[in-house]
XYZ file of C-alpha atoms in Angstrom:
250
model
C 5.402 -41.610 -2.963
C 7.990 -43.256 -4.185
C 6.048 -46.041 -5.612
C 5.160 -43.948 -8.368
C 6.749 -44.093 -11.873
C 8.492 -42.162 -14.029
C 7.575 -41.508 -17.526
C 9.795 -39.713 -20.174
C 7.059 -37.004 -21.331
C 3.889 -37.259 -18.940
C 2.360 -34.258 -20.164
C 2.481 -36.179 -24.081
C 1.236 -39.506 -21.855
C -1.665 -37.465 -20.532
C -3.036 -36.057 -23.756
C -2.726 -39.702 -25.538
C -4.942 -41.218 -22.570
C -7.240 -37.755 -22.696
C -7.672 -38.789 -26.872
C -8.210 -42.171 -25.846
C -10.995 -41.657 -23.595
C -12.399 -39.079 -26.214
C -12.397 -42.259 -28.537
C -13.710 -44.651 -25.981
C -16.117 -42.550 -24.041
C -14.800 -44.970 -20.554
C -13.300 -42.671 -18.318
C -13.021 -45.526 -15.874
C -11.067 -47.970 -18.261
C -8.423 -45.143 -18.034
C -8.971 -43.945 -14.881
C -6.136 -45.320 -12.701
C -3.758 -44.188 -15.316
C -5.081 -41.063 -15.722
C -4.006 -40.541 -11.461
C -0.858 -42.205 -11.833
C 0.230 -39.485 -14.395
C -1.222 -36.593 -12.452
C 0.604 -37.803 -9.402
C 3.853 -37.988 -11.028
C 3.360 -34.637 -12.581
C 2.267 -33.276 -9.445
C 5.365 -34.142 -8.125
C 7.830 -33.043 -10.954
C 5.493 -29.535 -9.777
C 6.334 -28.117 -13.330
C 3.205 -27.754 -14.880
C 0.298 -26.762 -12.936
C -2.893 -29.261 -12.740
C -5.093 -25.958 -14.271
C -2.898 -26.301 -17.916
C -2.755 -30.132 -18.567
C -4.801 -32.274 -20.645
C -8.400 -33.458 -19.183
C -10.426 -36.573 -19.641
C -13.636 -35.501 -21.174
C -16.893 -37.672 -22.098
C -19.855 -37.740 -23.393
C -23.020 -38.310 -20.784
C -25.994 -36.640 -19.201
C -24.949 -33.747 -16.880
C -26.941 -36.271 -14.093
C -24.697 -38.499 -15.131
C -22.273 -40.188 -11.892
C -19.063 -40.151 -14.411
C -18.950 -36.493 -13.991
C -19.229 -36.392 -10.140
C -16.420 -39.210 -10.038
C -14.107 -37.413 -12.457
C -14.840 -33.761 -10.596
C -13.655 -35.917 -7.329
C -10.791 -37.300 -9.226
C -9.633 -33.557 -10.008
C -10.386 -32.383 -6.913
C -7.639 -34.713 -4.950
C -5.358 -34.630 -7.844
C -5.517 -30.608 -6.764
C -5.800 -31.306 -3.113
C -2.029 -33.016 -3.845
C -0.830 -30.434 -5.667
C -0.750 -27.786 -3.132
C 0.546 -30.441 -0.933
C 3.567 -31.475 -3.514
C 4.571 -28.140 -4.366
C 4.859 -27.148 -1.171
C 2.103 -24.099 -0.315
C 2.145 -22.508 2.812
C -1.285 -22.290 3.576
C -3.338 -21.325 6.776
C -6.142 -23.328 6.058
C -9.660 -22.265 8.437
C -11.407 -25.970 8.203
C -9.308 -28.184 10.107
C -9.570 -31.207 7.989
C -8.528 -29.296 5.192
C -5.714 -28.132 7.448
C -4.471 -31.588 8.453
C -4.559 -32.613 4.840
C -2.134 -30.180 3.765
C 0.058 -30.288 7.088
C 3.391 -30.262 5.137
C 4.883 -31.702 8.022
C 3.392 -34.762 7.181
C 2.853 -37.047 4.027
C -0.207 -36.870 1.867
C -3.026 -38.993 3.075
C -5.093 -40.158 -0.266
C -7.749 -41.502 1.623
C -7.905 -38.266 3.816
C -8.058 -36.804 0.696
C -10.895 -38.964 -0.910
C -13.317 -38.717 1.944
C -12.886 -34.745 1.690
C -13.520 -34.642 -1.628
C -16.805 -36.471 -1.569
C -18.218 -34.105 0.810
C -20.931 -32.058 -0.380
C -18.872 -28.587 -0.499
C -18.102 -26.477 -3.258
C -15.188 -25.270 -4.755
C -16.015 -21.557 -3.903
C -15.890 -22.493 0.151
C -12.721 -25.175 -0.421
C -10.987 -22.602 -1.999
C -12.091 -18.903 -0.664
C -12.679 -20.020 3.166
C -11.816 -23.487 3.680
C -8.051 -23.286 2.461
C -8.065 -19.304 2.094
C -6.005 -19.641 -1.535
C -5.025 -16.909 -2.972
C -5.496 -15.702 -6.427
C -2.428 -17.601 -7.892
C -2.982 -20.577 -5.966
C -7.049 -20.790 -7.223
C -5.097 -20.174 -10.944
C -3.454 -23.462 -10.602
C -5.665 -25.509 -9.710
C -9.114 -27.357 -11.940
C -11.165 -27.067 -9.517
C -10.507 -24.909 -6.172
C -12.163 -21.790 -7.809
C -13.496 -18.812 -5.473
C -16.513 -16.474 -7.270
C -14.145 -14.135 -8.489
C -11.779 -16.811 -10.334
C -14.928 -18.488 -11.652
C -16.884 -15.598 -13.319
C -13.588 -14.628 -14.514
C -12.642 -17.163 -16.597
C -15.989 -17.475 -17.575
C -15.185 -14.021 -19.262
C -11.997 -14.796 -20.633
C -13.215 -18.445 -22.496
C -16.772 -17.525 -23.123
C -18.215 -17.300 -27.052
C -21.118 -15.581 -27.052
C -23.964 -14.766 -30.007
C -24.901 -11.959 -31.479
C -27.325 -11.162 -34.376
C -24.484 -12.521 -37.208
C -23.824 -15.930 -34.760
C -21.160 -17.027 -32.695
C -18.500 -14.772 -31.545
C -15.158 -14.735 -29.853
C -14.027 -14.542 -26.811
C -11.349 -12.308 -25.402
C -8.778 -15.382 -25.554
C -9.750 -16.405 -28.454
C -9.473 -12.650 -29.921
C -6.310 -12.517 -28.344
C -4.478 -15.847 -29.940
C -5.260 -14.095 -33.129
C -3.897 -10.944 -32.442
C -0.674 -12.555 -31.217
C -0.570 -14.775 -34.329
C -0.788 -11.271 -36.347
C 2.021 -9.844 -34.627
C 4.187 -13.011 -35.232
C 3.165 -12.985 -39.013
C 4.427 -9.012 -38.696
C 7.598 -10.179 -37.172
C 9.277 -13.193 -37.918
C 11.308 -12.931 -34.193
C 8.111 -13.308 -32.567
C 7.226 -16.796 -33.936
C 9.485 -18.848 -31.358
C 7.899 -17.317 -28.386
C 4.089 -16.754 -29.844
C 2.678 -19.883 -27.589
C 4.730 -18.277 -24.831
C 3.271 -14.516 -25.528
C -0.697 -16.538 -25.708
C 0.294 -18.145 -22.162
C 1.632 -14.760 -20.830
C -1.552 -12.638 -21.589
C -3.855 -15.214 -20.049
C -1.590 -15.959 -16.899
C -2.046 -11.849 -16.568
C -6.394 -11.709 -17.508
C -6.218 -14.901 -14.986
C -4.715 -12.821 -12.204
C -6.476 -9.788 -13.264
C -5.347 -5.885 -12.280
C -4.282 -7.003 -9.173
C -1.919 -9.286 -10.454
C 1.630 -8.379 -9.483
C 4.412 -8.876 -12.299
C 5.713 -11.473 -9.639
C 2.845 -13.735 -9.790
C 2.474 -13.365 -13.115
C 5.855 -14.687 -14.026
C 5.262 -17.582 -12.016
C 1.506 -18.595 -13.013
C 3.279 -18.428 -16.748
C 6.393 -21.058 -15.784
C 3.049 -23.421 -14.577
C 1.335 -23.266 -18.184
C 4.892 -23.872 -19.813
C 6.310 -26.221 -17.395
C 9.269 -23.959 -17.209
C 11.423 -21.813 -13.962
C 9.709 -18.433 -14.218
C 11.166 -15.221 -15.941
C 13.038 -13.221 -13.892
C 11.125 -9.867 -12.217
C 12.791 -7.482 -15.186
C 12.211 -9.841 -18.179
C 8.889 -10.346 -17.440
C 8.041 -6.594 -16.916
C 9.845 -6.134 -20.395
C 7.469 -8.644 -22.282
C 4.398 -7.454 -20.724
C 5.149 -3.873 -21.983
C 6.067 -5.489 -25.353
C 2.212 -7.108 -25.179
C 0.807 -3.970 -24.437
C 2.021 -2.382 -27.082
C 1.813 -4.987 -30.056
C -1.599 -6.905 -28.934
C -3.177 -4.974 -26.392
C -3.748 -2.203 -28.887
C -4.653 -4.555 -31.425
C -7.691 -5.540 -29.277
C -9.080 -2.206 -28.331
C -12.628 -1.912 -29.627
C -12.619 0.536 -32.550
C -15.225 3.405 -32.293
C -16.880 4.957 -35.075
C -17.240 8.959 -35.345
């Protein structure tokens, strides 16, 4: 791979293109681009395919620009366990000789998997048995649990006043309260927002370990070492977490 460029900032390269095909509506004018980038970022294996910028447009859910752009993900994620080095014990041999990391990454290998009729709950769950953390990183190798998870976290739902928020959503507020209540907490209020959803991501199970690393991905940063991490979680309890506990009424 060492055909593929460098550029100074990919992750500001990838949301220009992402705005671009927002303007456009052609994800296939940027298409090539749009790989290149994810590549190179795949191989820098800061931040995590899961937290980057997407290319989004507008076009009838039957539409064959959304099954080309799912396939597009799919071995832009099928790399990224490859480039970052997994150790994985994969059950479907195809899968398994993909992500041999005793060999280089085969793109068409890659391709022709991805354009199989499979989904992402057998890729992920039985085909390359991910784990929690690994599913987290990824767009689109999601198990059932992952899936209706996130669902939870992102979803806006209506009631009988109209829309309401999510528990993210809720949650980036809170945080933003608790930086307006203490000026120290400004500088690290984008890195408190990624913290509590690397944690609802890896739900209760979700070791302080893994949490600390699925955070580094979102930032593009080395993760926070075991005790630091433990400390700021405890800090989020206690300034947010409380903050979002429904209020009962005698």
């Amino acid at each position: 791979m060492h055909d593929v460029p460098e550029f100074i900032d990919p992750g500001r390269e990838v949301a220009a293109l992402c705005r671009e095909v927002r303007e456009s509506n052609d994800y296939l004018a940027a298409r090539d681009r749009y790989c290149v980038i994810s590549i190179r970022m795949n191989l820098d294996g800061l931040f995590a395919p899961a937290f980057r910028h997407r290319p989004r447009v507008q076009a009838p859910n039957n539409d064959s620009i959304h099954m080309q752009m799912h396939r597009d993900r799919l071995v832009i994620d099928y790399h990224w366990c490859h480039a970052t080095g997994m150790q994985l014990s994969p059950t479907d041999p195809d899968h398994a000789h993909l992500l041999d990391l005793e060999h280089d990454f085969d793109f068409a290998e890659a391709w022709s998997l991805a354009q199989r009729n499979q989904f992402g709950k057998y890729r992920a769950a039985e085909a390359l048995c991910l784990t929690p953390l690994h599913q987290c990183q990824t767009m689109t190798l999601h198990g059932l649990e992952l899936k209706a998870r996130l669902e939870q976290i992102h979803k806006t739902y209506r009631n009988s006043k109209g829309a309401a928020r999510g528990p993210f959503a809720k949650a980036i507020t809170a945080i933003g309260q608790w930086a307006e209540r203490n000026k120290r907490i400004e500088a690290e209020r984008v890195s408190y927002e990624k913290l509590w959803l690397a944690r609802a991501m890896l739900g209760e199970d979700g070791t302080d370990q893994a949490i600390a690393a699925l955070h580094a991905l979102m930032l593009g940063k080395s993760p926070l070492y075991r005790k630091t991490i433990a400390g700021k979680l405890a800090t989020l309890k206690r300034n947010v977490d409380v903050a979002l506990k429904p209020t009962t009424t005698p």
